[in-house]
Coordinates of C-alpha atoms and ligand atoms in Angstrom, one line a residue:
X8 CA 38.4 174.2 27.7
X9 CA 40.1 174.9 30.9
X10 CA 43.6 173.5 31.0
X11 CA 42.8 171.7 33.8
X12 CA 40.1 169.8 32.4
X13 CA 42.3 168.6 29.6
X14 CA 43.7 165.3 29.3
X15 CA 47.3 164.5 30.3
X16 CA 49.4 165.5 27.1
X17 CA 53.6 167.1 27.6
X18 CA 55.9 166.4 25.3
X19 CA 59.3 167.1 24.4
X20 CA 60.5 169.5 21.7
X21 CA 64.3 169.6 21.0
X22 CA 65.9 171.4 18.3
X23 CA 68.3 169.0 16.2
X24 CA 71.3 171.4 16.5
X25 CA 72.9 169.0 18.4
X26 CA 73.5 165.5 20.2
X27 CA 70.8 164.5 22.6
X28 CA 72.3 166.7 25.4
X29 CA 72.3 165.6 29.6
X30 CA 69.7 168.1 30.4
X31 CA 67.8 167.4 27.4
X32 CA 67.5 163.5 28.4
X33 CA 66.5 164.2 32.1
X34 CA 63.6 167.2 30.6
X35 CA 62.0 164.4 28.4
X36 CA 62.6 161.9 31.2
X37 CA 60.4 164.1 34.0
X38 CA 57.9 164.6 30.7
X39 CA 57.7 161.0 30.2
X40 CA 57.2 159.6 33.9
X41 CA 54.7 162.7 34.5
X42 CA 52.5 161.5 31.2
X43 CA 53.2 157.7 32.3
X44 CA 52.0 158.0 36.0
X45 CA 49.1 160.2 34.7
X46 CA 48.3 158.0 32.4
X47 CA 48.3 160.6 29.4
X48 CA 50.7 161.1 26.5
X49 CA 54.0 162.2 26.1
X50 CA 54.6 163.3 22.5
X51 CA 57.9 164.0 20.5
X52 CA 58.5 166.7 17.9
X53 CA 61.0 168.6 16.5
X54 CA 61.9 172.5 16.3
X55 CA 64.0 171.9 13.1
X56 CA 63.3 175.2 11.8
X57 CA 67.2 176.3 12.1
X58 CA 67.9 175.3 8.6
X59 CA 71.7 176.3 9.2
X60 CA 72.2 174.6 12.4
X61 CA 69.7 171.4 12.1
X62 CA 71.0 168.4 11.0
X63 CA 69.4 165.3 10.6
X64 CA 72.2 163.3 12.2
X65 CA 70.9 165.4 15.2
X66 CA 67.6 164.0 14.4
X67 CA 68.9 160.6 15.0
X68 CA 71.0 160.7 17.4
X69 CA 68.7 162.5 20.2
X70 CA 65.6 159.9 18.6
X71 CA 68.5 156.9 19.3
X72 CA 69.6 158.4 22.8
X73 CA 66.3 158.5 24.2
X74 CA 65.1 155.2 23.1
X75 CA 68.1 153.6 23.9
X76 CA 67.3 155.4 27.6
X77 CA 63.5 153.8 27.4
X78 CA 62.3 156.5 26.7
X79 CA 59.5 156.4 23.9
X80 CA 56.8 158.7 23.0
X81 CA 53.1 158.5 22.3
X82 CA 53.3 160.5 18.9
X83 CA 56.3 161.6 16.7
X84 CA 57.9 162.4 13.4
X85 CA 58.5 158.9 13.2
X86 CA 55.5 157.4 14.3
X87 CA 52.6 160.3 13.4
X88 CA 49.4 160.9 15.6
X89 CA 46.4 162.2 15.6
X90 CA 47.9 165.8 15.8
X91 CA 50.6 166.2 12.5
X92 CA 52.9 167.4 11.6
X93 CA 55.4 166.6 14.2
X94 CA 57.9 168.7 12.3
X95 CA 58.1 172.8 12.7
X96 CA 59.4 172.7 9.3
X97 CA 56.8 171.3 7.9
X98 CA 54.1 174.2 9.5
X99 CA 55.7 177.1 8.2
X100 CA 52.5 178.0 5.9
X101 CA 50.6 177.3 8.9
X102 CA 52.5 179.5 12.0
X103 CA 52.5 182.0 8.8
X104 CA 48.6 181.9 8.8
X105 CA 47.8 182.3 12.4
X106 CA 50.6 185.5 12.7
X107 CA 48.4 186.8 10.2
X108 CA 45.6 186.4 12.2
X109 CA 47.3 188.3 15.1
X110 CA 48.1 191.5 12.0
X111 CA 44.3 191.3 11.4
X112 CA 43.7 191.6 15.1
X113 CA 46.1 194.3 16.0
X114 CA 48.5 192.4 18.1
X115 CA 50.9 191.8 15.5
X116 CA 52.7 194.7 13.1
X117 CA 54.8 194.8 10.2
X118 CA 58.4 196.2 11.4
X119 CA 60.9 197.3 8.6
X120 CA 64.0 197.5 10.7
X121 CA 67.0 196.2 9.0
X122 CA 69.7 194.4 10.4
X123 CA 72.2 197.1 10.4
X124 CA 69.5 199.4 12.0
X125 CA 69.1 196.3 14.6
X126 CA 72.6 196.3 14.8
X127 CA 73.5 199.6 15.5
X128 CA 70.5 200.0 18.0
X129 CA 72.4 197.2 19.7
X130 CA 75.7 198.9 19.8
X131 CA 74.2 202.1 21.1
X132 CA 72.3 200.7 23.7
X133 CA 75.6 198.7 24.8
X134 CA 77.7 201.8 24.8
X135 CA 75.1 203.6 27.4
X136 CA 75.6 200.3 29.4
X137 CA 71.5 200.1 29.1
X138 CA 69.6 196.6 28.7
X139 CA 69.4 194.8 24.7
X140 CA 65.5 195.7 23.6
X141 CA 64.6 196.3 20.6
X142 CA 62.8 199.9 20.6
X143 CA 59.2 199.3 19.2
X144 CA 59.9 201.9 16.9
X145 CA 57.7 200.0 13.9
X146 CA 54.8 199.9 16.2
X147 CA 52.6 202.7 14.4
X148 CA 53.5 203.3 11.0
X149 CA 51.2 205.0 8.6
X150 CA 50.2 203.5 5.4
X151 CA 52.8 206.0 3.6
X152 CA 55.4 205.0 5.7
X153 CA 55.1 201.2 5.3
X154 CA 54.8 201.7 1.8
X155 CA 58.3 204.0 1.5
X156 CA 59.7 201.3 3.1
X157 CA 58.5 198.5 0.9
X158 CA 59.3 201.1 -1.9
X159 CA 63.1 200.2 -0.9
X160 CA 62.7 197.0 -0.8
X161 CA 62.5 196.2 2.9
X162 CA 61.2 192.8 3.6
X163 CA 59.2 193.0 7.2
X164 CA 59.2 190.9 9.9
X165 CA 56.4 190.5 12.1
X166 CA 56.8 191.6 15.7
X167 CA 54.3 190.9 18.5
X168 CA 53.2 193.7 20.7
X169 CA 54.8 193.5 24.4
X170 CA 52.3 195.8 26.5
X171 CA 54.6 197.4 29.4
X172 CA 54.5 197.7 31.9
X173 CA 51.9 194.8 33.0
X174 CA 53.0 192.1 35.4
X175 CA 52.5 188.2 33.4
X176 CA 52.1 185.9 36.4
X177 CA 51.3 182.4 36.8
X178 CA 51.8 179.0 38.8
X179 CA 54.4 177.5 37.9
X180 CA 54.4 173.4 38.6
X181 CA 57.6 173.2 40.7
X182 CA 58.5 176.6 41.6
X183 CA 55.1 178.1 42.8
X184 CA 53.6 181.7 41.9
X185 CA 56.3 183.2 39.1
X186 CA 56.0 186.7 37.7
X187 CA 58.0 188.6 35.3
X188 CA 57.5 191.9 34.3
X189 CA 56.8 192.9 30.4
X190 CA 59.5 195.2 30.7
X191 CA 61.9 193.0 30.8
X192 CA 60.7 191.1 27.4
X193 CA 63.5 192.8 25.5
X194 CA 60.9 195.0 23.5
X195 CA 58.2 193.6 21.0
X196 CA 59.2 190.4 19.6
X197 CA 60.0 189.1 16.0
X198 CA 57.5 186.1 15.7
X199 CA 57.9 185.5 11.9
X200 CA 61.3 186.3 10.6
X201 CA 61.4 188.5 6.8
X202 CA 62.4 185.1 5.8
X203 CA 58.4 184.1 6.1
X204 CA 60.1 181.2 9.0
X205 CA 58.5 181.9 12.8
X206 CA 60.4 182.3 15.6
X207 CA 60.5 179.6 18.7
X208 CA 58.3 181.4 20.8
X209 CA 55.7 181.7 18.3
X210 CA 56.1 178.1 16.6
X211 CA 56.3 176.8 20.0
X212 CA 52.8 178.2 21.1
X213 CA 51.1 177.2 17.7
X214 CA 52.3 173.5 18.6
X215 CA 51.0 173.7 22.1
X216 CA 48.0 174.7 21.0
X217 CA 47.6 172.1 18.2
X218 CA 48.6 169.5 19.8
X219 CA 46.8 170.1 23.2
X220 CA 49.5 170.0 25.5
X221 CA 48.3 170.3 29.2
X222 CA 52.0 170.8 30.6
X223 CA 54.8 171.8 29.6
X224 CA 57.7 171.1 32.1
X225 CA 61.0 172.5 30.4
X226 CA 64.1 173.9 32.2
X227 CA 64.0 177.2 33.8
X228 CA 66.2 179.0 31.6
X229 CA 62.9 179.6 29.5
X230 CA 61.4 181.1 32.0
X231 CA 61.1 184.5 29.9
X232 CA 59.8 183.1 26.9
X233 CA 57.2 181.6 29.2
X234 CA 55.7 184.9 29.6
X235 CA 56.3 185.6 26.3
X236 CA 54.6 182.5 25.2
X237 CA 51.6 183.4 27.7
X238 CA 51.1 186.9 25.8
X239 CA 50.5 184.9 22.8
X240 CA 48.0 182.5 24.0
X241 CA 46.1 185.8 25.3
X242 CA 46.2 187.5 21.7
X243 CA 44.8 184.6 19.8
X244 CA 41.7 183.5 22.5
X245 CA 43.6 180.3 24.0
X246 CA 43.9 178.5 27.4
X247 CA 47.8 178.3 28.0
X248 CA 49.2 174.9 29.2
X249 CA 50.1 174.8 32.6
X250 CA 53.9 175.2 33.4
X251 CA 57.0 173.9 34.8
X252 CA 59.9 174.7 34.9
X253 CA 62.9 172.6 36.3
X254 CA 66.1 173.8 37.9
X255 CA 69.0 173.5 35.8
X256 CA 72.2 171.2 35.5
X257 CA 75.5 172.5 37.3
X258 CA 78.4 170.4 37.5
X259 CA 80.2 169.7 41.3
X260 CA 82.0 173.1 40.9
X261 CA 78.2 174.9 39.8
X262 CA 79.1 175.5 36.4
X263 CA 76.3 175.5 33.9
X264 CA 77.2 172.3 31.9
X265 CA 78.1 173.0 28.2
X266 CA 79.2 171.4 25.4
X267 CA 82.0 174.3 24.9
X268 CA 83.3 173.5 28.6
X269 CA 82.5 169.8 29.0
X270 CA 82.7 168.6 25.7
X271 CA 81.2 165.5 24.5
X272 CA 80.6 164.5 28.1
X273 CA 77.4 166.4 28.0
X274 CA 75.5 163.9 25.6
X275 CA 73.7 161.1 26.1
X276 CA 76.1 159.6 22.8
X277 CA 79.6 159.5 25.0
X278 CA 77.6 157.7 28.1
X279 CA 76.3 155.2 25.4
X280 CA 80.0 154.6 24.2
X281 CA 81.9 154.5 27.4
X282 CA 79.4 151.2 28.1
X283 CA 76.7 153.4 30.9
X284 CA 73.8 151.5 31.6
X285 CA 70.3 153.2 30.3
X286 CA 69.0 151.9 33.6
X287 CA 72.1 153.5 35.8
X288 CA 71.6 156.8 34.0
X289 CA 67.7 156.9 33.9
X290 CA 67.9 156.2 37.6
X291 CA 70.4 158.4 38.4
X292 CA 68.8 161.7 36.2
X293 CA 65.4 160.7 37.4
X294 CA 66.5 161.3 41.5
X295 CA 69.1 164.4 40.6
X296 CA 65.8 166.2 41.2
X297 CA 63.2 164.1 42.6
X298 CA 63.3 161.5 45.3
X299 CA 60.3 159.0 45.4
X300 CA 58.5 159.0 48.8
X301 CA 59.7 156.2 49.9
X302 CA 62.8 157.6 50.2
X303 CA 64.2 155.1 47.5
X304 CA 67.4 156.2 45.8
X305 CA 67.5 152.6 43.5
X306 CA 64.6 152.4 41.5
X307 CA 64.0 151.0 37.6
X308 CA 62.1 153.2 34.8
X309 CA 58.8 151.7 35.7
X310 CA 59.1 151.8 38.9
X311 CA 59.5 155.5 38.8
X312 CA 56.6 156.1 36.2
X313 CA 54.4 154.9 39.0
X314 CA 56.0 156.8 41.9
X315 CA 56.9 159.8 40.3
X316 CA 55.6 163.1 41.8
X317 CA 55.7 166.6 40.2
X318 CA 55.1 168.1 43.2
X319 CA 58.6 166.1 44.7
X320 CA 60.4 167.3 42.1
X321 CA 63.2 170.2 43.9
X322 CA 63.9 173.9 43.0
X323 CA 67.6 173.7 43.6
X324 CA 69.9 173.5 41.1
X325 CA 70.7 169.9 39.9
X326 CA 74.1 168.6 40.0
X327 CA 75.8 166.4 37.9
X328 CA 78.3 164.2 39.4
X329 CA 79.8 162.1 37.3
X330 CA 81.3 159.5 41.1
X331 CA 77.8 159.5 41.8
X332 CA 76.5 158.3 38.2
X333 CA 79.6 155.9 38.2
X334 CA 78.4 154.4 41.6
X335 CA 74.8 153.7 39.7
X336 CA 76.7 152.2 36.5
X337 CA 78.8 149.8 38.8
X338 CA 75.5 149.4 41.2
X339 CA 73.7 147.6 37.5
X340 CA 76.4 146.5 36.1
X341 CA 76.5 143.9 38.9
X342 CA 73.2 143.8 39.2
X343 CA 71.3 143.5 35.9
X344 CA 71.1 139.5 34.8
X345 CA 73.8 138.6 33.2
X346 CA 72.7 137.8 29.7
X347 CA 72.0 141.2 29.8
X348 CA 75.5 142.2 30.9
X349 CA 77.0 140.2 28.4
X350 CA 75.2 141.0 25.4
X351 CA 76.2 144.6 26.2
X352 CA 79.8 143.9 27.2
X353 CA 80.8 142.0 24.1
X354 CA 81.2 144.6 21.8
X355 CA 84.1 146.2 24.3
X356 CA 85.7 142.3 23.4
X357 CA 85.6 142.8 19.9
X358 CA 89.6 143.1 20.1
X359 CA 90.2 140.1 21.3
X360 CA 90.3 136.3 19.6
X361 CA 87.1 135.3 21.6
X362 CA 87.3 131.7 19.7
X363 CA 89.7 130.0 22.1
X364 CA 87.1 130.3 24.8
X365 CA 83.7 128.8 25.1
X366 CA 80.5 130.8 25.1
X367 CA 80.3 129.9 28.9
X368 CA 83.6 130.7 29.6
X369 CA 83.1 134.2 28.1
X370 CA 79.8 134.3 30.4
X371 CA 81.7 133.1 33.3
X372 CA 84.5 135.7 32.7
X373 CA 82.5 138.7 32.1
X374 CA 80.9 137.5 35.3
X375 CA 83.6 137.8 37.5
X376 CA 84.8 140.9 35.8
X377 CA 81.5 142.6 36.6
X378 CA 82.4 143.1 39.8
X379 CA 84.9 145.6 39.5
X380 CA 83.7 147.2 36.6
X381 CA 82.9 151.3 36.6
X382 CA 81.8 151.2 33.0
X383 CA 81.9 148.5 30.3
X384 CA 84.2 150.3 28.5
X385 CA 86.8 149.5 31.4
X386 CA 86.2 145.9 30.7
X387 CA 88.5 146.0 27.9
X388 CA 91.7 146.3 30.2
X389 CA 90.4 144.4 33.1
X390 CA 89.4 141.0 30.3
X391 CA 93.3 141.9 28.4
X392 CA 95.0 139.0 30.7
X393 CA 93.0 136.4 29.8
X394 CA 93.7 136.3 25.7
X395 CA 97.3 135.9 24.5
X396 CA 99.9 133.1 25.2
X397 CA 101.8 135.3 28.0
X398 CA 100.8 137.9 29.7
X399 CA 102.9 140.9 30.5
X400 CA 104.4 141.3 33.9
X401 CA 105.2 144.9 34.3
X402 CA 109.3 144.5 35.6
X403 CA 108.6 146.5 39.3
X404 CA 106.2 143.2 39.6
X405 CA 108.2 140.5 37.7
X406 CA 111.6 142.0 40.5
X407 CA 109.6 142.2 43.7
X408 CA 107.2 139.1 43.2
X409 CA 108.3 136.5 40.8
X410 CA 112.6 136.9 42.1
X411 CA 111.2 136.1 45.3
X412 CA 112.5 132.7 46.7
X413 CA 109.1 131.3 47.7
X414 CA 107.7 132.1 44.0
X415 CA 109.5 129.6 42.3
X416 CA 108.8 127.0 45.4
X417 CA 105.0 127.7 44.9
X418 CA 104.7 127.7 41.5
X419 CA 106.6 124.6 41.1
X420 CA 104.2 123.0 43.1
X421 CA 101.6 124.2 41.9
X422 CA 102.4 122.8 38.2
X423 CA 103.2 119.5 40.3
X424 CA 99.8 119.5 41.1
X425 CA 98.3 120.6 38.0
X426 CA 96.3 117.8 37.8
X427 CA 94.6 118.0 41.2
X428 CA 93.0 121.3 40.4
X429 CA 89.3 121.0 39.7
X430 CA 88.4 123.2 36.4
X431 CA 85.3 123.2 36.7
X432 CA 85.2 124.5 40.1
X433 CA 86.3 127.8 41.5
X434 CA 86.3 127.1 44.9
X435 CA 88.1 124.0 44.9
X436 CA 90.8 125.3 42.6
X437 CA 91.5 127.9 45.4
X438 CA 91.5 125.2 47.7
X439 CA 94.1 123.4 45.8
X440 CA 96.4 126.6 46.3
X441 CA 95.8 126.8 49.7
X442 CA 96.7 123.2 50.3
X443 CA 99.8 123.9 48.6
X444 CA 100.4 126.8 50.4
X445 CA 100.2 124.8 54.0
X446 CA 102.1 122.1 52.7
X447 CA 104.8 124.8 51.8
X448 CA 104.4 126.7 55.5
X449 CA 103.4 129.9 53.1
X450 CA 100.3 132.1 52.9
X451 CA 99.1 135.8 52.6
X452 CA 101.0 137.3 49.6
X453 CA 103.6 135.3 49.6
X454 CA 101.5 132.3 48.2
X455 CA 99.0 134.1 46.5
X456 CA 100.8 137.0 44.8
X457 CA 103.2 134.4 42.5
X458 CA 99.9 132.7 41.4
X459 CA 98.4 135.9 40.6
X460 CA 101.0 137.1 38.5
X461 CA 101.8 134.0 36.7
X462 CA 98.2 134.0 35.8
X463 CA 97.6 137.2 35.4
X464 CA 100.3 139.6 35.4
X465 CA 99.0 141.3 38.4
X466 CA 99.2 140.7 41.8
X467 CA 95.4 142.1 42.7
X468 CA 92.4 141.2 41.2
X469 CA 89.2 139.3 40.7
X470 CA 88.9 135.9 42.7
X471 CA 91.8 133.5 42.4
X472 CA 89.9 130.0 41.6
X473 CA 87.7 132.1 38.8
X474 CA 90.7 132.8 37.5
X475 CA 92.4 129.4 37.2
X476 CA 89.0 128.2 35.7
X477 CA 87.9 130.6 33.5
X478 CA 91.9 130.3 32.0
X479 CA 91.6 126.1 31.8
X480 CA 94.5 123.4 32.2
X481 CA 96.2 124.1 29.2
X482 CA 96.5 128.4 29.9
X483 CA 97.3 128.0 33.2
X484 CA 100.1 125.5 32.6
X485 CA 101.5 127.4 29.7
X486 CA 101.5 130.5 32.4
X487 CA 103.2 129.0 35.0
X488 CA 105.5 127.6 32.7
X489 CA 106.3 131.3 31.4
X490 CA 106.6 132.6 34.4
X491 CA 108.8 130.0 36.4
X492 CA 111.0 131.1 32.5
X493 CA 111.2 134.8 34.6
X494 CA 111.8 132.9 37.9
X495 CA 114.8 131.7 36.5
X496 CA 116.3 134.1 34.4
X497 CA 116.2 136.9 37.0
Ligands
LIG523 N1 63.6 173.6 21.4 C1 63.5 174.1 22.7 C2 64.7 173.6 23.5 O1 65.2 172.5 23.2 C3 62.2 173.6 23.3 C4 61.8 174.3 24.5 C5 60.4 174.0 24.9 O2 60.2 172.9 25.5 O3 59.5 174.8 24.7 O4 65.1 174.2 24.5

């Protein structure tokens, strides 16, 4: 069967040797809306075959990460389909089998080189400044050698044959017609290790195959193995998938991003934490490479499984810029319905004694918070001045506002008038203040500041009447009363 005449199937095949990683999340992303929009399937499966470096906590936390994105897949280790195992670990008999297949046919050899022989190839080949390749000096032994060598206990790899020179070309689905020469394939390559566990390029084939993929979009730092991979498909009689191969992640200063130079602010796991929203960072990885046609930069996960385009989707590197994802956090964190918000900002609360407030008044709080908020997270500091008896008044404040003759004039007024202040009602609470404030000839932030501070301990913030509501009769005359106590004593 012709690739093209296949049904949609991509998928997404990490290795867990580490958190579900930026450019990981936005790779499975472009998989998913390009399976969604064609209506085929986007499967899941894992290149665990690392045993030193995988880790099933790995395996969680990239599974986690992407659902928690809305991401979810067709067919998986944890869900099966029609075409098991979704684990490389549990094929090793199996990629074992078909690289024998490939020994029986000629493309494939035993090679008996041993590490240090590897090793000091390397170091020689450094030393004349020439490129890494290993030497394909395996390729033809006679019977009598192979069996001197297994005489001495060599265990063989196998290595694939690299034909050079010969040009490997193909279409690639976002950056056009890509060749690359065998040359500069780094020599035959090792597809089963001596340990009897395949390499990725060979694994990775045998899974396309099995499981039918018709695309595989990946990043285009495996460009190389592409045409690797495509030598393969040849040798055993197979229709390659079609390709893809996305540009890759830079931060604003067009470094590659990495764990060793950005730390943990390259996983999915720290955006989760710090309180992103799925939405703000699906939308905002879904257009670092792709904008829909109609020019939208806002858009929700479905909307972008309908209107995504692989043939949209740019060649230039991708930046991350962590303003610009903040400015699509804030963007849903004041837009998303506010149950929503909630639910998701009350673990940041978790610190403070939530029982002195009402459900609604929680609601109502986080509500008027929203507004200001970068990241959930944040909500922590910016919620702090509504729990506790006092609140602090940082002493450049408590000197320049409350020592002020007019503060102690409005907020003796104002506790005067205590009972006039509708509770229930944000706007009318404001109003109260600003009647005291003309009956007082003041305004600007000379009635307003002393409020804000007594309240609050700050003299900028959310809207005044919120405040005074959300806080209730009895907080807001306890306030005032504290801080007409620092009116007097300074
Ligand atoms: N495990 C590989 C990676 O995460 C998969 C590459 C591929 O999609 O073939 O880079």
């Amino acid at each position: 069967m012709t690739s093209e005449a296949r049904a949609t199937r991509v998928r997404i095949a990490p290795s867990p040797t580490g958190a579900l990683h930026l450019g990981t999340a936005r790779t499975a992303l472009y998989n998913y809306l390009y399976a969604r929009k064609n209506g085929g399937a986007f499967i899941f499966r894992l290149e665990d075959t690392d045993n030193e470096r995988s880790n099933e906590k790995y395996t969680e936390d990239i599974i986690e990460g992407l659902k928690w994105l809305g991401i979810t897949w067709d067919e998986g280790p944890d869900i099966g389909g029609p075409y098991p195992p979704y684990r490389q670990t549990e094929k090793i008999d199996h990629y074992e089998s078909m690289a024998n297949k490939l020994l029986a046919s000629g493309f494939a050899y035993l090679c008996y080189a041993t590490p240090d022989e590897l090793a000091s190839m390397k170091e020689e080949q450094k030393a004349k400044n020439e490129s890494i390749r290993y030497d394909n000096r395996y390729r033809n032994l006679s019977q009598d050698e192979k069996e001197k060598f297994e005489k001495e206990g060599r265990i063989p790899s196998i290595r694939f044959r690299i034909e050079e020179p010969q040009k490997i070309k193909w279409h690639d689905a976002i950056k056009g017609q890509i060749e690359v020469s065998s040359s500069d394939l780094g020599g035959d390559m090792i597809i089963v290790k001596s340990n009897g566990v395949a390499t990725y390029n060979f694994a990775v084939v045998i899974d396309d195959i099995d499981m039918q993929m018709s695309l595989v979009l990946r990043g285009e730092d495996h460009i190389h193995n592409t045409a690797k991979q495509l030598l393969i498909f040849e040798a055993l009689g197979e229709t390659p998938p079609h390709y893809g191969h996305t540009a890759l992640m830079f931060d604003t200063e067009k470094r590659k991003l990495s764990k060793r130079r950005h730390g943990e602010s390259v996983h999915i796991a720290k955006y989760r934490e710090d309180g992103y929203m799925p939405e703000a960072l699906v939308n905002y990885l879904a257009q670092m490479s792709w904008t829909p046609e109609n020019g939208k930069e806002i858009f929700t996960l479905e909307e972008a499984c309908q209107w995504f385009d692989i043939k949209k989707v740019s060649k230039s590197p991708a930046v991350f810029d962590i303003d610009k994802l903040n400015w699509f956090n804030a963007h849903y964190i004041r837009s998303l319905p506010i149950e929503t918000v909630v639910e998701r900002a009350m673990p940041y609360l978790a610190d403070f004694d939530l029982s002195s407030y009402s459900q609604d008044s929680i609601k109502d709080m986080i509500e008027l918070l929203r507004e200001s908020l970068v990241k959930l997270a944040d909500i922590k500091d910016s919620a702090a001045f509504f729990f506790g008896d006092t609140v602090p008044v940082e002493q450049e404040v408590k000197d320049s506002v409350l020592t002020a003759a007019e503060a102690k004039t409005v907020l003796e007024a104002l506790r005067a008038n205590i009972s006039k202040i509708p509770f229930t009602d944000p706007k009318g609470a404001k109003a109260v203040v600003d009647e005291l404030g003309k009956e007082l000839g003041l305004k600007g932030k000379n009635l307003y500041w002393p409020v804000r501070v007594a309240l609050s301990g700050k003299t900028q913030g959310p809207d005044l009447g919120s405040i005074i509501c959300i806080l209730g009769e009895k907080r807001v005359a306890c306030r005032l009363e504290a801080a007409l106590g620092l009116c007097k004593t300074t």
